XYZ file of C-alpha atoms in Angstrom:
691
model
C 71.441 49.670 15.876
C 74.136 48.450 18.238
C 71.809 46.723 20.580
C 69.705 44.932 17.691
C 70.530 41.387 17.299
C 71.507 40.332 13.784
C 69.346 37.849 11.653
C 70.424 34.426 12.289
C 69.167 32.661 9.213
C 70.272 29.028 10.018
C 68.048 29.030 13.191
C 65.318 31.215 12.174
C 63.312 28.934 9.577
C 60.335 30.827 8.860
C 62.631 34.045 8.041
C 64.578 31.974 5.579
C 61.576 30.326 3.964
C 60.090 33.740 2.959
C 63.366 34.896 1.545
C 63.933 31.531 -0.530
C 60.252 32.137 -1.938
C 60.988 35.648 -2.715
C 64.578 34.735 -4.398
C 65.602 31.069 -4.610
C 68.918 31.638 -6.199
C 70.382 33.947 -3.710
C 69.659 31.583 -1.005
C 70.695 28.250 -2.570
C 73.560 27.732 0.133
C 71.560 28.322 3.182
C 68.828 25.861 1.756
C 71.476 23.313 1.027
C 72.720 23.654 4.521
C 69.278 23.020 5.898
C 68.871 20.100 3.699
C 71.936 18.387 4.832
C 70.814 19.131 8.649
C 67.466 17.278 7.613
C 69.491 14.049 6.452
C 71.484 13.933 9.337
C 68.383 14.011 11.537
C 66.855 11.332 9.401
C 69.662 9.039 9.912
C 69.286 9.654 13.996
C 65.661 9.124 13.433
C 65.959 5.723 11.653
C 67.579 4.217 14.979
C 65.060 5.412 17.078
C 61.538 5.960 15.378
C 59.418 6.273 18.274
C 61.085 9.184 19.910
C 59.557 12.473 19.197
C 61.801 15.069 17.300
C 60.628 18.684 17.235
C 63.689 19.838 15.134
C 63.034 17.009 12.434
C 59.457 18.228 12.292
C 60.313 21.919 11.602
C 62.820 20.770 8.905
C 60.125 18.608 7.295
C 57.624 21.494 7.206
C 60.522 24.078 5.929
C 61.673 21.912 3.073
C 57.820 21.026 2.068
C 57.377 24.697 1.743
C 60.258 25.634 -0.410
C 60.230 22.181 -2.494
C 58.885 23.617 -5.504
C 61.756 26.331 -5.693
C 64.554 23.611 -5.921
C 63.023 20.763 -7.814
C 66.321 19.097 -8.836
C 67.482 18.793 -5.344
C 64.135 17.760 -3.794
C 63.543 15.104 -6.232
C 63.821 12.431 -3.724
C 62.327 14.185 -0.887
C 58.744 13.031 -1.257
C 59.768 9.429 -2.023
C 61.641 9.529 1.326
C 59.033 10.730 3.379
C 56.618 8.185 2.056
C 59.005 5.329 2.949
C 59.479 6.857 6.490
C 55.653 6.742 7.064
C 55.023 3.424 5.436
C 57.741 1.571 7.618
C 57.210 3.257 10.826
C 53.892 4.736 11.082
C 52.675 2.198 13.719
C 55.493 3.209 16.201
C 55.813 6.924 15.028
C 55.189 9.683 17.531
C 51.445 11.121 17.039
C 52.636 14.766 16.315
C 55.495 13.799 14.187
C 53.327 11.446 12.009
C 50.783 14.310 11.614
C 53.698 16.604 10.590
C 54.799 14.080 7.734
C 51.316 13.671 6.521
C 50.807 17.507 6.482
C 54.029 17.790 4.578
C 52.906 15.156 1.885
C 49.531 17.051 1.562
C 51.440 20.257 0.867
C 53.644 18.623 -1.730
C 50.477 16.981 -3.341
C 48.793 20.410 -3.485
C 51.973 21.703 -5.380
C 51.480 18.745 -7.806
C 55.001 17.375 -6.662
C 53.852 13.822 -6.111
C 51.720 11.132 -8.050
C 48.063 11.134 -6.666
C 47.906 7.113 -6.859
C 50.673 6.187 -4.712
C 50.123 8.866 -2.044
C 46.399 7.985 -1.823
C 47.291 4.361 -1.529
C 49.618 5.180 1.485
C 46.949 7.161 3.074
C 44.572 4.485 2.806
C 46.925 2.226 4.715
C 47.446 5.054 7.548
C 43.689 4.751 8.113
C 44.659 1.767 10.235
C 46.189 3.958 12.899
C 44.716 4.704 16.162
C 44.661 8.509 15.740
C 41.232 9.851 15.402
C 42.312 13.348 14.101
C 44.852 11.911 11.623
C 42.099 9.804 10.098
C 39.776 12.818 9.891
C 42.637 14.671 8.298
C 43.178 11.904 5.734
C 39.519 11.502 4.858
C 39.016 15.182 4.068
C 42.348 15.223 1.914
C 41.294 12.086 -0.033
C 37.799 13.333 -1.092
C 39.202 16.901 -2.076
C 42.052 15.528 -4.013
C 39.932 12.817 -5.896
C 37.478 15.887 -6.468
C 40.328 17.949 -7.899
C 41.686 15.280 -10.221
C 38.476 14.739 -11.937
C 37.602 18.481 -11.862
C 38.093 19.147 -15.564
C 37.468 15.949 -16.953
C 37.436 12.221 -15.635
C 40.517 10.851 -15.169
C 39.933 6.992 -15.754
C 43.282 5.918 -15.045
C 43.792 7.321 -11.542
C 39.875 6.215 -10.900
C 40.556 2.763 -12.019
C 43.689 2.034 -9.905
C 42.043 3.605 -6.737
C 38.667 1.826 -7.197
C 40.748 -1.438 -7.508
C 42.496 -0.643 -4.180
C 39.177 0.212 -2.542
C 38.123 -3.142 -3.321
C 40.683 -4.569 -1.196
C 40.392 -1.957 1.556
C 36.711 -2.756 1.857
C 37.763 -6.530 2.948
C 40.650 -5.114 5.320
C 40.926 -6.786 8.813
C 40.961 -3.255 10.441
C 37.122 -2.513 10.635
C 37.972 1.245 10.962
C 40.006 1.417 7.826
C 37.235 -0.456 6.019
C 34.383 1.820 7.275
C 36.494 4.956 6.214
C 37.089 3.611 2.805
C 33.335 2.928 2.300
C 32.585 6.580 3.553
C 35.068 7.703 0.947
C 33.376 5.979 -1.914
C 29.851 6.949 -0.723
C 30.708 10.633 -0.404
C 32.354 10.512 -3.782
C 29.183 9.112 -5.362
C 27.052 11.543 -3.670
C 29.066 14.314 -5.185
C 28.834 12.954 -8.756
C 32.561 12.175 -9.123
C 32.318 8.303 -8.901
C 28.794 7.876 -10.033
C 29.506 4.937 -12.307
C 28.409 1.331 -12.109
C 31.965 0.088 -10.870
C 31.632 2.151 -7.607
C 28.349 0.801 -6.854
C 29.355 -2.841 -7.529
C 32.132 -2.325 -5.327
C 29.869 -0.855 -2.549
C 27.910 -4.051 -2.846
C 30.368 -6.042 -1.421
C 30.395 -4.105 1.679
C 26.594 -5.443 2.224
C 28.273 -8.742 3.170
C 30.743 -7.458 5.841
C 30.918 -8.995 9.255
C 31.433 -5.653 10.609
C 28.098 -4.272 11.558
C 29.233 -0.577 11.029
C 30.149 -1.294 7.595
C 27.134 -3.290 6.639
C 24.867 -0.582 7.966
C 26.523 2.156 6.092
C 26.318 0.001 2.755
C 22.596 -0.682 3.409
C 21.707 3.056 4.070
C 23.685 4.037 0.802
C 21.158 1.789 -1.299
C 18.218 2.973 0.642
C 18.845 6.564 0.492
C 17.752 9.072 -2.146
C 19.403 11.596 -4.510
C 18.183 14.985 -3.762
C 19.721 16.130 -6.750
C 17.452 14.153 -9.072
C 14.425 15.696 -7.015
C 15.286 19.076 -7.920
C 15.832 18.385 -11.630
C 12.346 16.335 -11.710
C 10.659 19.434 -10.166
C 12.280 21.680 -12.907
C 10.666 19.672 -15.709
C 8.195 21.414 -17.725
C 4.507 20.105 -18.517
C 3.525 21.785 -21.497
C 1.894 19.155 -23.299
C -0.580 18.249 -20.185
C -3.903 19.829 -20.654
C -4.293 22.994 -18.291
C -7.142 23.555 -16.071
C -8.028 26.842 -17.969
C -9.096 24.474 -20.922
C -11.731 22.771 -18.760
C -12.744 25.890 -17.159
C -13.375 27.684 -20.305
C -15.199 24.799 -21.567
C -17.660 24.108 -18.676
C -17.996 27.738 -17.058
C -18.852 29.885 -20.113
C -22.735 28.813 -19.814
C -25.374 29.147 -17.452
C -24.465 28.188 -13.973
C -26.105 25.095 -12.511
C -25.221 22.222 -10.090
C -24.937 19.588 -12.996
C -22.376 21.526 -14.843
C -20.606 22.395 -11.618
C -20.352 18.769 -10.555
C -19.168 17.896 -13.939
C -16.400 20.592 -13.711
C -15.221 19.063 -10.391
C -15.072 15.467 -11.584
C -13.143 16.804 -14.715
C -10.553 18.730 -12.591
C -10.149 15.566 -10.569
C -9.375 13.379 -13.603
C -7.142 16.263 -14.837
C -5.058 15.953 -11.833
C -4.780 12.161 -12.327
C -3.814 12.410 -15.815
C -1.002 14.951 -14.777
C 0.298 12.328 -12.202
C 0.486 9.684 -14.798
C 2.108 11.839 -17.457
C 5.158 12.834 -15.406
C 8.176 10.763 -16.118
C 9.491 8.329 -13.777
C 12.388 9.693 -11.912
C 14.645 7.185 -10.519
C 15.540 8.372 -7.085
C 17.280 5.244 -6.243
C 19.687 5.304 -9.073
C 22.496 3.278 -7.235
C 20.048 0.085 -7.295
C 19.709 0.517 -11.080
C 23.463 0.293 -11.607
C 23.986 -3.266 -9.879
C 25.443 -5.675 -12.579
C 23.522 -8.866 -11.256
C 20.664 -7.842 -9.123
C 19.288 -11.400 -8.958
C 22.521 -12.913 -7.661
C 22.699 -9.728 -5.206
C 19.198 -10.411 -3.892
C 19.622 -14.025 -3.730
C 22.889 -13.511 -1.333
C 21.339 -10.797 0.783
C 18.248 -12.971 1.372
C 20.516 -16.209 2.513
C 22.490 -13.741 4.875
C 19.204 -12.505 6.194
C 17.916 -15.995 7.085
C 21.128 -16.556 8.955
C 21.468 -12.916 10.389
C 22.266 -12.637 14.050
C 22.046 -8.646 13.901
C 19.910 -6.425 15.621
C 16.130 -6.104 14.518
C 16.945 -2.863 12.909
C 19.507 -4.321 10.592
C 17.272 -7.154 9.568
C 14.650 -4.569 8.727
C 17.120 -2.641 6.483
C 18.154 -5.989 4.857
C 14.554 -6.766 4.002
C 13.841 -3.255 2.634
C 16.734 -3.635 0.241
C 15.670 -6.980 -0.943
C 11.960 -5.789 -1.451
C 13.325 -2.845 -3.447
C 15.680 -4.919 -5.494
C 12.596 -7.308 -6.222
C 10.169 -4.673 -7.104
C 12.420 -2.454 -9.278
C 14.134 -5.276 -11.242
C 11.178 -7.621 -11.254
C 13.152 -10.466 -9.749
C 12.149 -13.822 -8.939
C 12.718 -14.552 -5.302
C 10.093 -16.925 -4.175
C 11.556 -17.696 -0.624
C 11.263 -14.081 0.526
C 7.554 -13.847 0.484
C 7.448 -16.941 2.981
C 9.757 -15.401 5.193
C 7.943 -12.222 5.234
C 4.645 -13.844 6.040
C 6.209 -15.138 9.433
C 6.246 -11.287 10.636
C 2.677 -10.490 9.462
C 0.889 -10.348 12.876
C -0.828 -7.129 14.386
C 1.456 -7.414 17.441
C 4.736 -7.470 15.587
C 7.204 -4.680 16.090
C 7.189 -2.384 13.021
C 4.750 -4.393 11.241
C 3.488 -1.546 8.838
C 6.906 -1.280 7.542
C 6.945 -5.202 6.935
C 3.541 -4.892 5.145
C 5.260 -2.255 3.013
C 8.194 -4.597 2.290
C 5.652 -7.090 1.115
C 3.885 -4.613 -1.219
C 7.169 -3.504 -2.637
C 8.307 -6.934 -3.477
C 5.239 -7.545 -5.441
C 4.969 -7.245 -9.132
C 3.255 -8.783 -12.267
C 5.823 -11.497 -12.919
C 5.465 -13.127 -9.717
C 3.355 -16.254 -10.074
C -0.264 -15.255 -8.556
C -0.307 -18.320 -6.341
C 2.482 -16.929 -4.332
C 1.103 -13.567 -3.556
C -2.225 -15.139 -2.705
C -0.772 -16.845 0.285
C 0.622 -13.380 1.544
C -3.084 -11.815 0.757
C -4.583 -14.431 2.626
C -2.352 -14.078 5.681
C -2.890 -10.444 5.644
C -6.772 -10.909 5.455
C -6.900 -13.568 8.372
C -4.739 -11.782 10.600
C -5.530 -8.151 10.130
C -8.866 -7.807 8.617
C -11.147 -9.327 11.133
C -13.888 -7.873 13.377
C -11.920 -8.855 16.586
C -8.958 -6.207 15.675
C -9.207 -2.508 16.047
C -10.284 -0.118 13.188
C -6.682 1.022 12.721
C -5.399 -2.721 12.342
C -8.186 -3.443 9.821
C -7.392 -0.154 7.899
C -3.716 -1.077 7.842
C -4.669 -4.586 6.431
C -6.914 -3.304 3.846
C -4.285 -0.512 2.702
C -1.543 -3.306 2.268
C -3.888 -5.609 0.199
C -4.705 -2.815 -2.023
C -1.293 -1.835 -2.647
C -0.321 -5.468 -3.335
C -3.122 -6.125 -5.697
C -2.547 -2.782 -7.744
C 1.131 -4.225 -8.478
C -0.068 -7.738 -8.997
C -3.829 -7.759 -9.743
C -4.093 -11.462 -10.636
C -3.276 -12.443 -7.002
C -6.645 -11.095 -5.826
C -9.510 -13.951 -5.820
C -13.113 -12.892 -6.396
C -14.246 -14.470 -3.104
C -11.449 -12.494 -1.032
C -12.749 -9.187 -2.825
C -16.272 -9.697 -2.242
C -15.500 -10.235 1.202
C -13.324 -7.020 1.628
C -15.862 -4.812 -0.301
C -18.610 -5.614 2.263
C -16.505 -3.328 4.860
C -17.997 -0.386 2.871
C -20.614 -0.160 5.273
C -18.351 -0.681 8.470
C -19.199 1.499 11.191
C -15.502 2.527 11.659
C -14.863 5.468 9.170
C -11.112 4.495 8.395
C -12.237 0.912 7.570
C -15.085 2.246 5.509
C -12.940 4.504 3.320
C -10.229 1.850 2.903
C -12.744 -0.556 1.495
C -14.045 2.230 -0.808
C -10.430 2.922 -2.129
C -10.170 -0.855 -2.814
C -13.502 -0.881 -4.861
C -12.382 2.468 -6.758
C -8.962 0.557 -7.578
C -10.852 -2.319 -9.132
C -13.359 -0.136 -10.991
C -10.125 0.879 -13.155
C -8.383 -2.479 -13.111
C -11.019 -5.008 -13.490
C -14.674 -4.063 -12.767
C -16.049 -7.530 -13.744
C -14.640 -8.840 -10.348
C -16.865 -6.499 -8.424
C -20.624 -7.188 -7.845
C -22.873 -4.949 -10.053
C -23.890 -2.611 -7.218
C -20.325 -1.732 -6.478
C -19.201 -1.167 -10.207
C -20.255 2.539 -10.364
C -21.341 4.193 -13.605
C -19.773 2.560 -16.604
C -17.507 4.893 -18.542
C -15.439 4.316 -21.883
C -12.346 3.842 -20.070
C -13.938 1.243 -17.705
C -15.193 -0.812 -20.690
C -11.659 -0.948 -22.161
C -10.318 -1.802 -18.855
C -8.838 -5.465 -18.677
C -6.443 -7.456 -16.337
C -3.773 -9.193 -18.435
C -2.970 -12.767 -18.197
C 0.231 -13.828 -16.463
C 3.319 -13.056 -18.437
C 1.099 -11.317 -21.375
C 2.696 -7.974 -22.926
C 0.658 -5.531 -23.986
C 2.596 -4.190 -27.001
C 0.598 -1.962 -29.488
C 1.809 -0.697 -32.964
C -0.098 2.600 -32.663
C -0.746 5.451 -30.249
C -3.922 4.858 -28.155
C -6.373 7.690 -28.957
C -4.771 8.881 -32.280
C -8.130 7.945 -33.930
C -9.359 11.459 -32.981
C -6.831 13.055 -35.488
C -7.204 13.331 -39.358
C -5.303 10.844 -41.438
C -3.819 13.851 -43.453
C -2.420 16.846 -41.447
C -4.515 20.093 -42.003
C -3.310 23.561 -40.905
C -5.648 25.127 -38.418
C -7.517 27.950 -40.090
C -9.709 30.522 -38.564
C -7.333 32.543 -36.221
C -8.985 35.840 -36.948
C -12.482 34.044 -36.550
C -11.524 33.270 -33.022
C -10.801 36.917 -32.246
C -14.142 38.095 -33.698
C -15.870 35.454 -31.433
C -14.161 36.778 -28.428
C -14.890 40.434 -29.413
C -18.679 39.730 -30.008
C -18.806 37.866 -26.699
C -17.290 40.865 -25.096
C -19.677 43.160 -26.824
C -22.627 40.922 -25.835
C -21.643 40.930 -22.180
C -21.666 44.795 -22.259
C -24.997 44.896 -23.699
C -26.451 42.402 -21.375
C -24.820 43.543 -18.300
C -28.041 44.074 -16.647
C -28.985 40.487 -16.798
C -25.844 39.335 -15.172
C -26.268 35.694 -16.552
C -23.554 33.589 -18.022
C -23.059 33.594 -21.719
C -22.219 30.517 -23.797
C -19.152 31.152 -25.880
C -18.714 28.467 -28.549
C -15.119 27.929 -30.022
C -14.523 26.514 -33.410
C -11.923 24.095 -32.021
C -14.195 22.789 -29.313
C -17.009 22.154 -31.880
C -14.733 20.452 -34.142
C -13.361 18.219 -31.189
C -17.017 17.422 -30.246
C -17.786 16.426 -33.943
C -14.745 14.280 -34.020
C -15.573 12.572 -30.766
C -19.061 11.867 -31.944
C -17.593 10.278 -35.048
C -15.054 8.262 -33.029
C -17.854 7.088 -30.908
C -19.799 5.649 -33.718
C -16.835 3.790 -35.240
C -16.387 0.124 -34.479
C -13.240 -0.842 -32.259
C -11.340 -2.516 -35.210
C -11.953 0.637 -37.472
C -10.657 2.805 -34.386
C -7.525 0.910 -34.177
C -6.985 0.872 -38.077
C -7.296 4.548 -38.086
C -5.026 4.998 -35.123
C -2.316 2.929 -36.632
C -2.812 4.783 -39.971
C -2.257 8.172 -38.271
C 0.639 6.991 -36.284
C 2.580 6.007 -39.147
C 1.790 8.503 -41.617
C 3.587 11.360 -39.881
C 5.291 12.798 -36.772
C 2.931 14.118 -34.527
C 2.985 17.700 -33.249
C 2.512 18.900 -29.582
C -0.892 20.189 -30.494
C -1.880 16.732 -31.869
C -0.678 15.102 -28.699
C -2.673 17.584 -26.726
C -5.608 16.666 -28.649
C -5.053 12.872 -27.929
C -4.837 13.374 -24.273
C -8.053 15.518 -24.091
C -9.646 12.543 -25.849
C -8.307 9.911 -23.409
C -9.409 12.281 -20.443
C -12.888 12.553 -21.873
C -13.199 8.692 -21.900
C -13.008 8.572 -17.926
C -15.742 11.452 -17.977
C -18.109 10.310 -20.656
C -20.633 7.483 -19.688
C -20.295 4.267 -21.910
C -22.759 4.105 -24.922
C -26.469 3.347 -23.824
C -25.733 4.049 -20.138
C -26.918 7.049 -18.132
C -26.093 8.331 -14.782
C -28.814 7.026 -12.577
C -27.180 8.768 -9.446
C -24.485 11.194 -8.322
C -21.130 9.860 -8.380
C -19.454 9.931 -4.953
C -15.830 10.763 -5.398
C -13.120 9.473 -2.969
C -9.536 11.121 -2.171
C -7.200 8.909 -3.937
C -3.427 8.512 -3.364
C -2.797 5.394 -5.328
C -2.595 7.264 -8.725
C 1.004 8.700 -7.846
C 2.214 5.156 -7.536
C 5.933 5.071 -8.695
C 8.667 2.510 -8.427
C 8.502 2.730 -4.525
C 5.653 3.041 -1.991
C 5.866 5.446 0.985
C 4.790 4.347 4.606
C 1.822 6.733 4.417
C 0.238 4.447 1.714
C 0.043 1.776 4.336
C -0.815 3.724 7.435
C -3.019 5.982 5.876
C -6.074 6.916 7.961
C -8.929 9.180 6.857
C -10.002 10.272 10.385
C -7.727 11.316 13.093
C -7.808 8.779 16.162
C -8.971 10.203 19.448
C -6.252 10.985 21.793
C -6.136 9.607 25.285
C -6.768 11.437 28.494
C -3.027 12.024 29.337
C -2.442 13.537 25.924
C -5.527 15.931 26.158
C -4.450 16.883 29.579
C -1.055 17.786 28.478
C -2.401 19.667 25.582
C -4.752 21.682 27.903
C -1.764 22.456 30.595
C 0.521 23.430 27.793
C -2.012 26.224 26.807
C -2.266 27.407 30.496
C 1.092 28.887 30.901
C 1.759 32.447 31.165
C -1.570 33.461 31.660
C -0.968 36.012 34.149
C -2.722 38.901 32.194
C -6.080 37.130 32.382
C -5.789 36.815 36.405
C -7.714 39.593 38.263
C -5.249 41.744 39.907
C -5.735 42.631 43.653
C -4.756 46.277 44.310
C -4.225 47.574 47.621
C -3.356 51.161 48.915
C -0.875 49.499 51.343
C 0.400 46.021 50.192
C 1.467 45.010 53.528
C -2.134 45.587 55.126
C -3.871 42.759 56.335
C -7.329 41.578 54.777
C -10.862 43.254 55.617
C -13.371 41.558 57.854
C -15.379 40.963 54.741
C -12.599 39.266 53.040
C -12.088 36.997 56.148
C -15.881 35.920 56.362
C -15.332 34.356 52.783
C -12.751 31.871 54.075
C -14.434 31.109 57.273
C -15.760 27.621 58.003
C -19.796 27.687 57.346
C -20.236 25.617 60.834
C -18.658 28.876 62.427
C -20.989 31.155 60.566
C -24.403 29.205 60.548
C -25.641 30.893 63.836
C -24.375 34.183 63.158
C -26.911 37.321 63.104
C -26.164 37.933 59.383
C -27.033 34.304 58.293
C -29.972 33.743 60.666
C -31.593 36.855 59.474
C -30.750 36.345 55.579
C -33.997 36.014 53.448
C -34.450 34.994 49.742
C -34.594 37.987 47.625
C -37.703 38.666 45.748
C -37.601 38.718 41.774
C -37.774 42.660 42.003
C -34.725 42.705 44.288
C -32.703 40.448 41.850
C -33.701 42.761 38.976
C -32.490 45.931 40.603
C -29.323 44.276 41.643
C -28.889 42.907 38.226
C -29.240 46.515 36.834
C -26.937 48.028 39.421
C -24.317 45.574 38.406
C -24.609 46.283 34.790
C -24.293 49.922 35.350
C -21.377 49.633 37.494
C -19.612 47.575 34.829
C -20.390 49.851 32.136
C -18.740 52.777 34.106
C -15.858 50.672 34.658
C -15.287 50.020 30.995
C -15.918 53.510 29.985
C -13.154 54.865 32.224
């Protein structure tokens, strides 16, 4: 015990810190001694703030650790630290500045500092040329704002910080502006600051002269929210008719080709109806929160016209403008002539520019403006002098534009484009067919009679609305198939009896193995109602639908019946028309058209293009690696022995061997000799396989 040194608390700060946390009252004098020591070091520091001080750093961290134990003595400590940082942060030693910041973060975690003033100080410190410090401050700012809004939204703190952020985005220091923007974007993605004010503050960054800030803001508006995707995937689709209904309707009778084709067509229409019935999910919710999208788009277009940034930045600006115009249905007529300048097959990233032109089209744009875009695409892309891929891309772009603005298509241009239905290139042919199929549903009257296909009830009702016309209905379309007075369904036991009799008849006729036609009472009722509705005039249908819609609240089963009736309109031929030929179905992707298009809608090729020689050669060589197990292994008793005379003869030059005795006396074998040699070879091979 005599050799052990005693504990020296004034110099052993970690031990004193541990003892103070256990019993603060017993060590008040030691604490005050260290606090006075700290104050003297601060006075020395103010005279030479650029010099490092290890003792001051240790004392600051010690006081920050035990500050919660002596709140009355440490009331002015946080404010003093903030003043030291704000006055001397540009000349402070790197390690000492980091220590001060860590001490303030520690005090904030113990809730000894107001978050507003501290975060404003940290945003000012982002101007420092210290990457590690900026990274530390960024992490703390995001986590602290998240913790402040953990239980409920703290609007007072949020408003103050958002106003301060607005000034930081216009800061002269590009690094501080960029990190401030990153903080706002991260908080928006974490659903902490997902309000309109945050989005509109970020819109100001789209006009920054700093390229990094500009690109970060554009990427924010062009990005997708994955959380909304997951929410949309979890939504149920109980009210959509199921495939089982159609299978039971068409498959419970004798099998033949006609019923099989009808079932396939019904399944495709069902798939189309399911896509239409999905609610629109706004994956680009930030664009919807902009207060004045018209003014924002006009300023972006003006910036784009005078932009001297790289081509990639210009493409991002065009993409954002086209999305704003398409989603909010804005009037930005100068954007279309600007895009037309880039619509050339040799233009870099021309498929994306075609996509932007399609995204910026909507029904409120005057048709004359969109017509000029369509004619430019048709003249530059859809010509026989171009390759098949270029023509396909042009027709796809025209199809997407006219799907959003049908009035822009002229009858002469449509007649020229549909002639490519018989083109030798399969991609061009299929693109022309999808265009024909689109106008069969939009406006069949614009097509020639031979391209209209078999008329259906839905195609007879199809009509393109005039410019600015609003199709507002005071009834639910298809409600005429319901009764005006709701009736409770009866006969549940009858259906069970029907199924039992069907199963018994299956057992009795099991030898025949034929399909049995099972009639459901609900199917029979629905067919009777559909026949009655067909015989009604149009005005009477509308009157009955309005009466049903206004008489009561419809149930899910009644909505189910309405959807089945609307679906059957696309299957049933028009009155007085019969199917003269089989319908040729084309794979369609345009039914899933939402707010925004994908690049695949423009670049979609039905036939994979041929790969060039280098690609085929690389693929072949890639498959020839590690093929040693397929090579014949030469085994020798002595691996160092030389080759035999017989092996040497195989590698000798023929001019050396032509006068040898074996070559001169060699005769052609007869057929019998060849036969015997083949037999011996096969027997030898068989013995080798049996071993």
